[in-house]
XYZ file of C-alpha atoms in Angstrom:
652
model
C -157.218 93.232 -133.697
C -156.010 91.046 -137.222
C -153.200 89.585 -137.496
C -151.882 91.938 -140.358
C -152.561 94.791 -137.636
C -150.388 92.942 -135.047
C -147.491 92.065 -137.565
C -146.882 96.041 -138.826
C -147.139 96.634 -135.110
C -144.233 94.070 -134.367
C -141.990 95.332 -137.121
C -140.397 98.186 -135.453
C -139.210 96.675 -132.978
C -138.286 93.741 -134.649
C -135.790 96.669 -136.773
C -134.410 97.678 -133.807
C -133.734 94.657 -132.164
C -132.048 93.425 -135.634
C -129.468 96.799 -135.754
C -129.142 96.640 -132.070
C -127.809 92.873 -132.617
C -125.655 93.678 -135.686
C -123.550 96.251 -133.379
C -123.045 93.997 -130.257
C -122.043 91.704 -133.130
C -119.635 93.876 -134.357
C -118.378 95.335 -131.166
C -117.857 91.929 -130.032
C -115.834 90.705 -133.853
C -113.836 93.880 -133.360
C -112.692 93.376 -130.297
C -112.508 89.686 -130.141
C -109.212 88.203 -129.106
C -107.941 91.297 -128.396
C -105.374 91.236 -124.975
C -104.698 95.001 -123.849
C -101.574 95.391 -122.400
C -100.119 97.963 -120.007
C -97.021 100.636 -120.502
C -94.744 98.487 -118.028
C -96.179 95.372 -120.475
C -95.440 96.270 -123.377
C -91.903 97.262 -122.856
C -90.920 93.888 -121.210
C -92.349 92.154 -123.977
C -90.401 94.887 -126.391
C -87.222 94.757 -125.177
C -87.260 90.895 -124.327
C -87.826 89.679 -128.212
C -91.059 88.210 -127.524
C -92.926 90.658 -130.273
C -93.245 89.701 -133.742
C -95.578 92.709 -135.528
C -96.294 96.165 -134.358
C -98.156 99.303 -135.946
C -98.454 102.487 -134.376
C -100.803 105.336 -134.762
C -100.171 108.837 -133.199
C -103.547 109.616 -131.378
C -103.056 113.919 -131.279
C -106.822 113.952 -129.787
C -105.701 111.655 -126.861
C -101.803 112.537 -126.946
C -101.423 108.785 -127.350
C -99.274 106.090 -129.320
C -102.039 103.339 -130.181
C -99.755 100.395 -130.087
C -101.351 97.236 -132.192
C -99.575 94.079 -132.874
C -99.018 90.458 -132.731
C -96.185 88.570 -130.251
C -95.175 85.003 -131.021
C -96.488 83.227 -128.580
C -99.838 84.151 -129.705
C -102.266 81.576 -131.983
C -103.422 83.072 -135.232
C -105.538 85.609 -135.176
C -104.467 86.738 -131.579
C -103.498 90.373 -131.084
C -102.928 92.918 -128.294
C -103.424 96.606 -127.841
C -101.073 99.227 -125.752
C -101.392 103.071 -125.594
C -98.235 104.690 -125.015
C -97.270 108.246 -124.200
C -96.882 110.287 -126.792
C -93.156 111.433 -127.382
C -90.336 111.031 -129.514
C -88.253 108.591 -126.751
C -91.041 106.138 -126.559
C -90.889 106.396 -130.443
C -87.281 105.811 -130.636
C -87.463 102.796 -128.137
C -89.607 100.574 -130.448
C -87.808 102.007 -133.977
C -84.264 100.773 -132.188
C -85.976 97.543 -131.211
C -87.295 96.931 -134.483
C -83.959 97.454 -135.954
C -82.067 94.974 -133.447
C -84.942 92.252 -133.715
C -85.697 92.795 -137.192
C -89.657 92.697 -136.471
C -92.150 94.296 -138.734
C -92.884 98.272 -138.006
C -95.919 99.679 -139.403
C -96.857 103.661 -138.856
C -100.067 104.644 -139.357
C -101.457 108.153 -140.095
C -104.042 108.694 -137.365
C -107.684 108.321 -138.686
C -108.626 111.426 -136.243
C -107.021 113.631 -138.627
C -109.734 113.029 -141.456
C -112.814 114.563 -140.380
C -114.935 113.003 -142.605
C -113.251 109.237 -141.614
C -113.898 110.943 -137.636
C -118.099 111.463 -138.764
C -117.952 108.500 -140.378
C -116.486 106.147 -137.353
C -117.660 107.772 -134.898
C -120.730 109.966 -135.222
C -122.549 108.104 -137.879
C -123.818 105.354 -135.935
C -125.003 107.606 -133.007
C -126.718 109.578 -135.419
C -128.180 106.777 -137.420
C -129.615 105.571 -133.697
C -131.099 108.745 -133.066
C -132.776 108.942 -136.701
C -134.734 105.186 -136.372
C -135.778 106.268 -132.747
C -137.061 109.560 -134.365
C -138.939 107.741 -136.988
C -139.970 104.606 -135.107
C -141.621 107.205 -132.663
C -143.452 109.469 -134.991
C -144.634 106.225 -136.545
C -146.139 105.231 -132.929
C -147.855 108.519 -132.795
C -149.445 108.105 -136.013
C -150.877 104.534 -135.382
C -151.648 105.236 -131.597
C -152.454 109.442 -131.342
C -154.110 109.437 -128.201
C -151.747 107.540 -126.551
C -149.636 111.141 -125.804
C -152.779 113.309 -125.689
C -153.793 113.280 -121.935
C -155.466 116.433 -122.022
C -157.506 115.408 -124.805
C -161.201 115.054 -124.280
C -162.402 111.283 -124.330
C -166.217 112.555 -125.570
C -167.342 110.046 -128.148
C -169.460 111.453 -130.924
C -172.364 108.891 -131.378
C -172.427 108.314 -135.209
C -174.976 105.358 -134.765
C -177.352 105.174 -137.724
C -179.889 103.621 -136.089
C -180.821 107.278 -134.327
C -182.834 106.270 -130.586
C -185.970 108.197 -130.365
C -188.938 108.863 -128.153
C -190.673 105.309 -129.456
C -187.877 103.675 -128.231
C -188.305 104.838 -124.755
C -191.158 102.982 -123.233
C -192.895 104.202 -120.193
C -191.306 107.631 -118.258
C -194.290 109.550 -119.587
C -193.058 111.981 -117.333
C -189.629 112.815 -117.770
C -190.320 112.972 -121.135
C -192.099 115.366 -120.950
C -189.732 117.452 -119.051
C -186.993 117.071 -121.423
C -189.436 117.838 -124.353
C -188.470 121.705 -124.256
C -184.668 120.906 -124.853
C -185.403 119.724 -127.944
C -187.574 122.650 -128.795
C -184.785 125.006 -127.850
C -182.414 122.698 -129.991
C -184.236 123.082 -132.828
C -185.319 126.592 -132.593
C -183.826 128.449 -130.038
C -184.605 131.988 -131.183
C -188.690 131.222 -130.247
C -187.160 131.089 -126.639
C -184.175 134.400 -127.070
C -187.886 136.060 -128.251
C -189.612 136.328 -125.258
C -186.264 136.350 -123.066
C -186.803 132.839 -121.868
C -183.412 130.828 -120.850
C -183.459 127.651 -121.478
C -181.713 125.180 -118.614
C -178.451 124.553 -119.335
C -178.007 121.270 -117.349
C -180.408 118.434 -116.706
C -179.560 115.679 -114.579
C -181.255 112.191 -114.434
C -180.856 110.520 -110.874
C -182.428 107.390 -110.027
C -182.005 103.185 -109.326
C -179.387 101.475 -112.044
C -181.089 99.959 -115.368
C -184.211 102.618 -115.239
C -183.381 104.194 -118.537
C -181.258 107.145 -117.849
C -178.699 107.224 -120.811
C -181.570 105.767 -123.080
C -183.490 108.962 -122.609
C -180.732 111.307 -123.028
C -179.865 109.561 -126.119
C -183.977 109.733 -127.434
C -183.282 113.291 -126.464
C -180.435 113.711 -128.972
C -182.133 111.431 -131.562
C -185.304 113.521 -131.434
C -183.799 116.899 -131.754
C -180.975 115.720 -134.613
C -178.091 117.473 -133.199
C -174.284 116.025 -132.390
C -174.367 113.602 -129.001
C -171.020 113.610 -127.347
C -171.211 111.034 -124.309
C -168.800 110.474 -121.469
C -168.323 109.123 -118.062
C -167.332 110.794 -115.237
C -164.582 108.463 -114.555
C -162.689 109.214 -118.020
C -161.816 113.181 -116.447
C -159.590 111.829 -114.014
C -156.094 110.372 -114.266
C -152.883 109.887 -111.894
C -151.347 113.322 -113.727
C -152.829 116.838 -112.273
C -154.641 118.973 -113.986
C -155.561 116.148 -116.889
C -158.987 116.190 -115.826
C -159.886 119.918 -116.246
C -157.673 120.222 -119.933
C -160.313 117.498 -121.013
C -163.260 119.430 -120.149
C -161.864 122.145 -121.916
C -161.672 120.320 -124.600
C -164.736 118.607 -124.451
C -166.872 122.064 -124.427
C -164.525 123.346 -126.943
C -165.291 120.302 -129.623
C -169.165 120.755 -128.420
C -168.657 124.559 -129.056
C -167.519 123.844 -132.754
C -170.240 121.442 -133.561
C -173.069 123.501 -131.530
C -175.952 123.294 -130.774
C -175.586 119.573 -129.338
C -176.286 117.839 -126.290
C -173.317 116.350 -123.723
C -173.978 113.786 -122.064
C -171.834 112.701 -118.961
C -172.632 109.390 -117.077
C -172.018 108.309 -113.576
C -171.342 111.850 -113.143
C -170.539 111.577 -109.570
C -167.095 109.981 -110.248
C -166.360 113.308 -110.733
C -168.835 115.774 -108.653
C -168.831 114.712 -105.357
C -168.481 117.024 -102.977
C -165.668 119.034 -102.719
C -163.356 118.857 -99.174
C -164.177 115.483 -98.461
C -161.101 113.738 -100.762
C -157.273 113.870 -99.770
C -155.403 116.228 -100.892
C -158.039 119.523 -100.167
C -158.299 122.014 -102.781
C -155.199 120.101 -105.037
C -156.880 116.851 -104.961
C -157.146 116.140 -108.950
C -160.636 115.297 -109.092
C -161.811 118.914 -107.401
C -159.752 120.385 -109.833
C -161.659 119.049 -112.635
C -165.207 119.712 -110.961
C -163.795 122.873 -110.245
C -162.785 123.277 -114.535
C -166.471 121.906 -115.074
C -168.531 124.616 -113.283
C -166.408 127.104 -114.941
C -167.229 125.683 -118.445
C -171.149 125.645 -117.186
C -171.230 129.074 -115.377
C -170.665 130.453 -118.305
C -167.983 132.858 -118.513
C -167.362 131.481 -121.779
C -170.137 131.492 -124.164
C -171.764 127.982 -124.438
C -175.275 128.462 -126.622
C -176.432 126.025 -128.050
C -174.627 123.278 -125.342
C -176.686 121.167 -123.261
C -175.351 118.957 -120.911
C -177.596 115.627 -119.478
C -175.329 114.080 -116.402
C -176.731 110.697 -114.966
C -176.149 109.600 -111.340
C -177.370 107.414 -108.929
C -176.122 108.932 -106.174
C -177.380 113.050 -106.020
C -176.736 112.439 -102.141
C -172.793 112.784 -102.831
C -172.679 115.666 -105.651
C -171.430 119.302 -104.971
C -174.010 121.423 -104.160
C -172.223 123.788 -106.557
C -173.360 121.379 -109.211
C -177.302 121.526 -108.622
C -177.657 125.401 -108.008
C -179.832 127.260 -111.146
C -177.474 127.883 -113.727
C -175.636 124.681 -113.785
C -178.035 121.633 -113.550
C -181.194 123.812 -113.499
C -183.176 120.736 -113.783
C -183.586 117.676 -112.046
C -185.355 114.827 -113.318
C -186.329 111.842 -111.151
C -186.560 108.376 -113.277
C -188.022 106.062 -110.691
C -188.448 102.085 -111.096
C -191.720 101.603 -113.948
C -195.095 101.125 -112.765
C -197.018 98.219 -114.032
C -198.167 100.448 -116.907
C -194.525 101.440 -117.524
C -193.680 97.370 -117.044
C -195.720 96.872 -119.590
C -195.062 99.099 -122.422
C -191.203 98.076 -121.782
C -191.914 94.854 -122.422
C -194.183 95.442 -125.262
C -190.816 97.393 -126.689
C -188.215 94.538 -125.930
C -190.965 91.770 -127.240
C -191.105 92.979 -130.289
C -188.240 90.247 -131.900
C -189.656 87.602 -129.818
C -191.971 84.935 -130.621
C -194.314 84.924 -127.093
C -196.737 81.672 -127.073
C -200.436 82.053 -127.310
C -202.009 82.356 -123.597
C -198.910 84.896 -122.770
C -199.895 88.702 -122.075
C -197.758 91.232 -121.237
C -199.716 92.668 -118.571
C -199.721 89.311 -116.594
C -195.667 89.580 -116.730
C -196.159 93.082 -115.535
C -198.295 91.973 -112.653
C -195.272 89.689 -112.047
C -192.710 91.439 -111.713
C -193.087 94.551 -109.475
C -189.415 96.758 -108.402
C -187.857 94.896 -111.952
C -186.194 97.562 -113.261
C -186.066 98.259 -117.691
C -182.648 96.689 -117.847
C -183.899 93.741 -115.696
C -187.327 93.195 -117.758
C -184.935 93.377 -121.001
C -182.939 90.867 -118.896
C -186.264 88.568 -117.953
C -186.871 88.127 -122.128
C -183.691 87.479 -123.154
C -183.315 84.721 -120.449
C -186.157 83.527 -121.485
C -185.310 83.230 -125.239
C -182.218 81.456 -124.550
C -183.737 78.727 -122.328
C -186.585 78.358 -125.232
C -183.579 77.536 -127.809
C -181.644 75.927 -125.443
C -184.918 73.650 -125.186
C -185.352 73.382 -129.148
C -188.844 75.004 -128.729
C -189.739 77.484 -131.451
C -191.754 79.870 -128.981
C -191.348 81.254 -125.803
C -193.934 79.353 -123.070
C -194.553 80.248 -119.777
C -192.521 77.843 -118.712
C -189.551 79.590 -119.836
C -190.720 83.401 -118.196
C -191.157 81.510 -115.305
C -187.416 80.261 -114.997
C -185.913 83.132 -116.435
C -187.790 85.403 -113.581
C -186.243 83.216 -111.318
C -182.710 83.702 -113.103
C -183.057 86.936 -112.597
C -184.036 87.166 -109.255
C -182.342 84.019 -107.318
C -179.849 83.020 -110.025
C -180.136 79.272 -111.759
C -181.221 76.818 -109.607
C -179.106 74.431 -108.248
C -181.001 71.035 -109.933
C -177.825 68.749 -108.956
C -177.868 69.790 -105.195
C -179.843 66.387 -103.704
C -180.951 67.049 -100.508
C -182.425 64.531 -97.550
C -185.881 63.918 -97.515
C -185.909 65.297 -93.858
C -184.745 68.858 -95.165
C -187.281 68.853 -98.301
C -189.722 68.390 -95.822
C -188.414 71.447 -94.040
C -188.208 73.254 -96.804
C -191.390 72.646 -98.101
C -192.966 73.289 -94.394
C -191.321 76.655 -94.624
C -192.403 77.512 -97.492
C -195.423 76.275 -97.419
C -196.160 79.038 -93.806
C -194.954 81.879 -96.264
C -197.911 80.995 -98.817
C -200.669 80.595 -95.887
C -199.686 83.957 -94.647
C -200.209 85.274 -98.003
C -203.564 83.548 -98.507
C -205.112 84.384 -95.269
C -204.286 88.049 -94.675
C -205.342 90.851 -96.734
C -202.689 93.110 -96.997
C -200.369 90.934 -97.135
C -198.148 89.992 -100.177
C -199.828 87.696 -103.050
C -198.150 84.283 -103.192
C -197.174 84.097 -107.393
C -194.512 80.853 -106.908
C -193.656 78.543 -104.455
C -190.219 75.874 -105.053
C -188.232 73.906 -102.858
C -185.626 73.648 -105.672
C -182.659 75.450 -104.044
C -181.608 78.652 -105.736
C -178.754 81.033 -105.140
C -177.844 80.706 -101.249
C -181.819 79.621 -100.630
C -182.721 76.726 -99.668
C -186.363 77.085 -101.643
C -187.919 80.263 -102.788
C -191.508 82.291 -102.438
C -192.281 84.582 -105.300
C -194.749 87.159 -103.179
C -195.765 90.329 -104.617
C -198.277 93.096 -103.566
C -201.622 92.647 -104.367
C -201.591 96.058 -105.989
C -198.737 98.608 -106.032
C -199.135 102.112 -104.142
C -197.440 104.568 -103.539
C -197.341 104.441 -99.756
C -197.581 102.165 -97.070
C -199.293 101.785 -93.640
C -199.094 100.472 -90.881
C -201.239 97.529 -91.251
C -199.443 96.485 -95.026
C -195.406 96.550 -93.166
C -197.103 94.598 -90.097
C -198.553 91.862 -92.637
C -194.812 91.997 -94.267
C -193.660 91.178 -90.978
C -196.043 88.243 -90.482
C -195.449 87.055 -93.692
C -192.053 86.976 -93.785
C -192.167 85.366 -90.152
C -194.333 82.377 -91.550
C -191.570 80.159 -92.108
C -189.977 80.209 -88.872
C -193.609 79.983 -87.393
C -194.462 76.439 -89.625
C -191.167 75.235 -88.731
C -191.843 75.171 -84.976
C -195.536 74.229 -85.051
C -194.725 71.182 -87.088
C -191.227 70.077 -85.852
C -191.533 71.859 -82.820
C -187.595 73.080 -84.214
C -186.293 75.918 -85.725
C -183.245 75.997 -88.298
C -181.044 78.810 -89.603
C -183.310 78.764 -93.327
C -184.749 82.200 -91.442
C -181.930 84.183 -91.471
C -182.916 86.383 -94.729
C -186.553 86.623 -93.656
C -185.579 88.011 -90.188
C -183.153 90.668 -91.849
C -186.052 91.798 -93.966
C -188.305 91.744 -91.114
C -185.936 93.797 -88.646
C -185.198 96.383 -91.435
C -189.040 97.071 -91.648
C -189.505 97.561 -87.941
C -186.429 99.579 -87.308
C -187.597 101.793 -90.035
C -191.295 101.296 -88.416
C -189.700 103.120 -84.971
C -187.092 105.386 -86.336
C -188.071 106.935 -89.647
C -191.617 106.346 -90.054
C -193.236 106.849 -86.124
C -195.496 103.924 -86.600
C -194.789 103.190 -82.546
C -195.185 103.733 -79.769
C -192.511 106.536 -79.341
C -194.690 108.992 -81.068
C -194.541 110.937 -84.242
C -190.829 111.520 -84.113
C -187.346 110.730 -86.732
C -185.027 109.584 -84.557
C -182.635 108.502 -87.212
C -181.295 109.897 -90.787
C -178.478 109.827 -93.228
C -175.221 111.929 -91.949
C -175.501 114.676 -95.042
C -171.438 114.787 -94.665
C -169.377 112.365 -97.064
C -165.998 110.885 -96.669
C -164.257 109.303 -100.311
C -167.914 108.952 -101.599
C -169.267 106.203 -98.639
C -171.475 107.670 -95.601
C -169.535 106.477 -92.262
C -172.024 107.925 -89.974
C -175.933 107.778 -88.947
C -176.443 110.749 -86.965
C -178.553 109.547 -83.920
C -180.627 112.505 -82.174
C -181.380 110.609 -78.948
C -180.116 109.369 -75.870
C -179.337 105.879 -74.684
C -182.160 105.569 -72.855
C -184.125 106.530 -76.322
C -182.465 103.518 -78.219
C -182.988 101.661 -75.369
C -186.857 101.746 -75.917
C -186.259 102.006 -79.711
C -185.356 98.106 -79.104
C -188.107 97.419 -77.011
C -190.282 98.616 -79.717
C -188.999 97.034 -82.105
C -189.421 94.027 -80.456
C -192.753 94.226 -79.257
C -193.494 94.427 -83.265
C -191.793 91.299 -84.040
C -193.237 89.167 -81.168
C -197.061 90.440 -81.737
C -196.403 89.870 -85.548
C -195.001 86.284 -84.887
C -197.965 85.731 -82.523
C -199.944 86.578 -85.087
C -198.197 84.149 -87.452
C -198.295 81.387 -84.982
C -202.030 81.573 -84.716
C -202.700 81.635 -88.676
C -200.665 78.880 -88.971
C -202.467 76.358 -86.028
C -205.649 77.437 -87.496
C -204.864 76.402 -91.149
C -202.681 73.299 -90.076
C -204.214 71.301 -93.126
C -203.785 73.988 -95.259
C -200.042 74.013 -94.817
C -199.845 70.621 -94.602
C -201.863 70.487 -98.103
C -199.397 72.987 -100.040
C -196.064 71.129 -98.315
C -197.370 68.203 -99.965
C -197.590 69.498 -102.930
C -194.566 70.896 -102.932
C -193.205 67.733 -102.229
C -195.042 65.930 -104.735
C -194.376 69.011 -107.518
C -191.050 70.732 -106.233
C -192.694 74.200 -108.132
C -196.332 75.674 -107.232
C -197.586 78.517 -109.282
C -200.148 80.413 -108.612
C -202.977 79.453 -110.560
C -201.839 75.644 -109.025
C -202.277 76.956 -105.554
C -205.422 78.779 -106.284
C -206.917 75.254 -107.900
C -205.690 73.506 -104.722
C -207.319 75.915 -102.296
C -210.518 75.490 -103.607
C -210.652 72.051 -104.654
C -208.663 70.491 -102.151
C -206.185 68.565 -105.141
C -204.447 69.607 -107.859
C -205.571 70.100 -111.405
C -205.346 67.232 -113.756
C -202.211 66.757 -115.480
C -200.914 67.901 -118.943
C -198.735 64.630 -120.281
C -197.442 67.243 -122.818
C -196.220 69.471 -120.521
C -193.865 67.429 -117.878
C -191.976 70.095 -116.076
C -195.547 70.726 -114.371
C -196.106 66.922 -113.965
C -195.515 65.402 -110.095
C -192.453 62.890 -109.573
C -194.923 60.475 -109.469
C -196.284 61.113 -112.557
C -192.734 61.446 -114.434
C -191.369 58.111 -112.401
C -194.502 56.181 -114.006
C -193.160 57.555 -117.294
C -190.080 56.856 -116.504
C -190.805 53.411 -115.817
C -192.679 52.736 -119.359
C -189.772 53.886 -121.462
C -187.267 51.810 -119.192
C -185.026 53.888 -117.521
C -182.739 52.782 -114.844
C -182.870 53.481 -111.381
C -185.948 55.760 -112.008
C -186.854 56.046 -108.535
C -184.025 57.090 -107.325
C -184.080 59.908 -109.465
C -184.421 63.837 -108.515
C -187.302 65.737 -110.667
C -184.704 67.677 -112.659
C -182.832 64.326 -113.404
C -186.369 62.276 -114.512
C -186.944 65.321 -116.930
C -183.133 65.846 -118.513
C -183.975 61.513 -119.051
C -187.441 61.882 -120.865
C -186.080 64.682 -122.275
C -183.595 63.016 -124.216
């Protein structure tokens, strides 16, 4: 908002506050200095000589003498007021004062009389109030219309020039292709009426946040060149009833005027959850307006030519209502990418960037497994920002590499100096995740290995499958498990200690054996789901697991799932003694380095040292190495210094 745009704003009230102080100023003149005497006042002042002036008006509205005058005691510009009963012996008492006292007696005609002094006095300024209030609040409505229409739909009409279309929608070969016959029936929807085909009338996209959702709907409108009103579910409801359903109303009743188009309503279960579940039962505002909603889509009023796309990511809370043929007669699943989808995403999003040579996009791909489109969009743009934060005029590995980690951990935490007893720990811990990865099969590839502390992490391990499928056995969670348990399992063959740096790898590791025993039946229990998701919702949050087995049940359910941990840290314990130099080879390196890719611990494996070093690139230079440099250009205190410190020095 300009300031021009706040200054007309301000003037309004900036009038009234100016007329409003020009009447309490004249109020306040009018009656200034004014002493208002009683009856029994008056006359003792009358009849003892103490008045010096006195005018009387006849009031026949109030059937009252209004008494004004001055008495001599009083400084200039003093006065009082008296209102007397009206009759003839009051009258008489001040005319035969007058005449003994010889003070001046003024009568007045009364004002009252004149109607058009009366309108004047008194009704003009009450009218010339109501008048500015009139026009100050038309003029409100004018600048600010929507600020009285509550029942007015909120639907934006996208007018964007820049129209999205299919091309802009990388990957979700698949739910394209089931959206594909909307547009068809947009375009020409009497090649469907022909052969008495009916076309869906709802589609609804459900899947993780950042997948791609609203960008599809809106390729879907860009493809098919028709109106695109879009809304979220949360702008239906308000605190007054029955708000909600007038703007659906509305909103079909725009679409129905500009038709055929496409609605599409986001986060649509702000507004169809499931109905008896809310307080206030069938009055509660919100079922009202899912209640208006399947109306407008059941079609008792003729909507051809409407399509609505909702977007949700929870279809576990939604109405039934909602997903029954006729209303959302299609369901569309848009699942995290693939690598191929990974990869055609950020072939889309690296289109503006300048990528160094050596970079492919299939190697990111391979890198980033369960990132979702808004997070790979995320990963570039990070990565951009750190390359012109750095004055570089590409993007290098370098920078991928740290935004990934962004994106994933959150910046890392280069002024945090810890003792060289817990960077040992840390890089012991570490260090057990990558031999896990290295010496079992199944279990997760080893992409990045730090000991610079991230997030609430002490160091981090970048592991990702070796190849992504679409389900898991038994074998892959149990190599999880051991993975994730190499940590611990370094820590106590080294230091013969444990710390608390565990805690997230035994969550992870507990989730995947309690799902191992209860949803999966990869135990000894047998083929049998002995726990699920209570289908019944309370104010949109599921309170309750419903548990189908006795306590004797959950009592082996724990047994179980301990028998999995301990064999899988067994496991761990005897990797780990049997690759002692191994671990002891990668912790050194880590020490040495702080940051291990992949391709570093793949040289080290075989060769037993680390490839030679790059004096052009120093982030992937040792401390050693950078102290040395340090040392030749003559910085202070250079050995003292962390990694992250030596570099921000040469840097400069």
């Amino acid at each position: 908002m300009d300031k021009k745009t706040v200054k007309r704003g301000l003037l309004p009230y900036l009038f009234i506050a100016l007329v409003m102080l020009g009447m309490f100023y004249f109020l306040n003149v009018t009656n200034r200095n004014v002493n208002i005497l009683s009856y029994d006042e008056f006359m003792t002042s009358l009849n003892s000589g103490k008045v010096s002036e006195v005018e009387v008006t006849a009031r026949a509205n109030g059937y009252t003498y209004e008494v004004r005058g001055t008495l001599k005691s009083y400084e200039e510009g003093e006065t009082f007021l008296a209102k007397l009963p009206l009759s003839d012996e009051v009258m008489k008492k001040i005319v035969t004062a007058s005449e003994k006292q010889e003070f001046k007696l003024t009568a007045e005609e009364d004002p009252d009389s004149s109607s058009f002094l009366y309108i004047l006095v008194n009704v003009m300024p009450l009218l010339l109030l109501l008048l500015l209030a009139f026009w100050f609040f038309n003029k409100q409505l004018a600048g600010n219309k929507s600020s009285m229409d509550f029942g007015k739909s909120k639907a934006r009409l996208n007018s964007d020039t820049n129209k999205v279309t299919f091309k802009d929608v990388a990957g979700l070969k698949e739910e394209k292709e089931e959206v594909k016959e909307l547009i068809d029936f947009l375009k020409n929807p009497k090649k469907f009426q022909k052969l008495g085909a009916r076309i869906p009338k709802g589609v609804l996209l459900f899947g993780p946040p950042g997948t791609g959702k609203t960008l599809l709907a809106k390729a879907v409108a860009g493809e098919a060149d028709v109106p695109f009103y879009f809304i979220s579910g949360s702008d239906f409801v308000e605190m007054f009833v029955g708000v909600g359903a007038s703007r659906v109303r509305d909103m079909f009743q725009q679409a129905k005027r500009n038709a055929p188009c496409l609605i599409f309503i986001d986060e649509i279960d702000a507004v169809g959850r499931q109905r008896g579940t809310g307080l206030g039962g069938g009055h509660d505002e919100r079922e009202q307006t899912l209640n208006q909603l399947l109306t407008e889509m059941d079609g008792f009023g003729a909507n051809e030519g409407i399509i609505i796309i909702a977007a949700t990511n929870r279809p576990d809370v939604l109405d039934p209502a909602l997903l029954r043929p006729g209303r959302f007669d299609r369901q569309v699943t848009v699942n995290l990418p693939d690598i191929k989808g990974r990869e055609e995403i950020l072939a889309v999003h690296a289109r503006n960037k300048t990528l160094a040579e050596g970079i492919t996009l299939d190697n990111l791909a391979k890198r980033t497994p369960g990132f979702s489109g808004a997070d790979l969009e995320n990963l570039l743009n990070e990565a951009a920002l750190l390359a012109v934060r750095r004055n570089k005029e590409e993007i290098t590995m370098s920078e991928i590499d740290e935004a990934t980690d962004r994106v994933l951990m959150g910046p890392a935490k280069t002024s945090h100096k810890y003792s060289e007893n817990d960077r040992k720990l840390v890089a012991y811990h570490e260090a057990g995740h990558a031999v896990i990865g290295l010496k079992l099969s199944n279990a997760n590839v080893v992409q990045k290995v730090t000991i610079i502390p991230r997030g609430t992490a002490g160091g981090y391990n970048m592991m990702v499958p070796a190849e992504e499928k679409l389900c898991s056995t038994k074998k892959d969670l149990l190599e999880q498990i051991t993975g994730l348990l190499g940590g611990r399992t370094a820590e106590e063959v080294v230091f013969n200690e444990i710390t608390t740096g565990a805690h997230n790898d035994f969550e992870k590791a507990t989730k995947i054996a309690r799902a191992m025993v209860t949803e999966y039946g990869m135990s000894d229990l047998g083929p049998l789901q002995f726990e699920q998701q209570e289908g019944s919702v309370f104010l949109g949050r599921d309170y309750n697991r419903s548990q189908h087995f006795s306590n004797e049940v959950a009592n082996e359910i724990d047994m179980e799932m301990r028998k999995i941990i301990n064999n899988c840290h067994k496991k761990a314990t005897e990797i780990i003694k049997k690759n002692e130099d191994l671990l002891k080879l990668i912790a050194d390196a880590l020490l040495e380095y702080e940051t291990l890719t992949k391709e570093q611990i793949d040289y080290l494996v075989k060769h037993g040292k680390m490839p030679e070093e790059d004096e052009s690139n120093l982030e992937a230079m040792s401390v050693t190495k950078l102290r040395e440099l340090a040392k030749e250009k003559g910085i202070k205190n250079y050995s003292k210094l962390t990694k992250a410190e030596l570099l921000k020095e040469l840097d400069a």
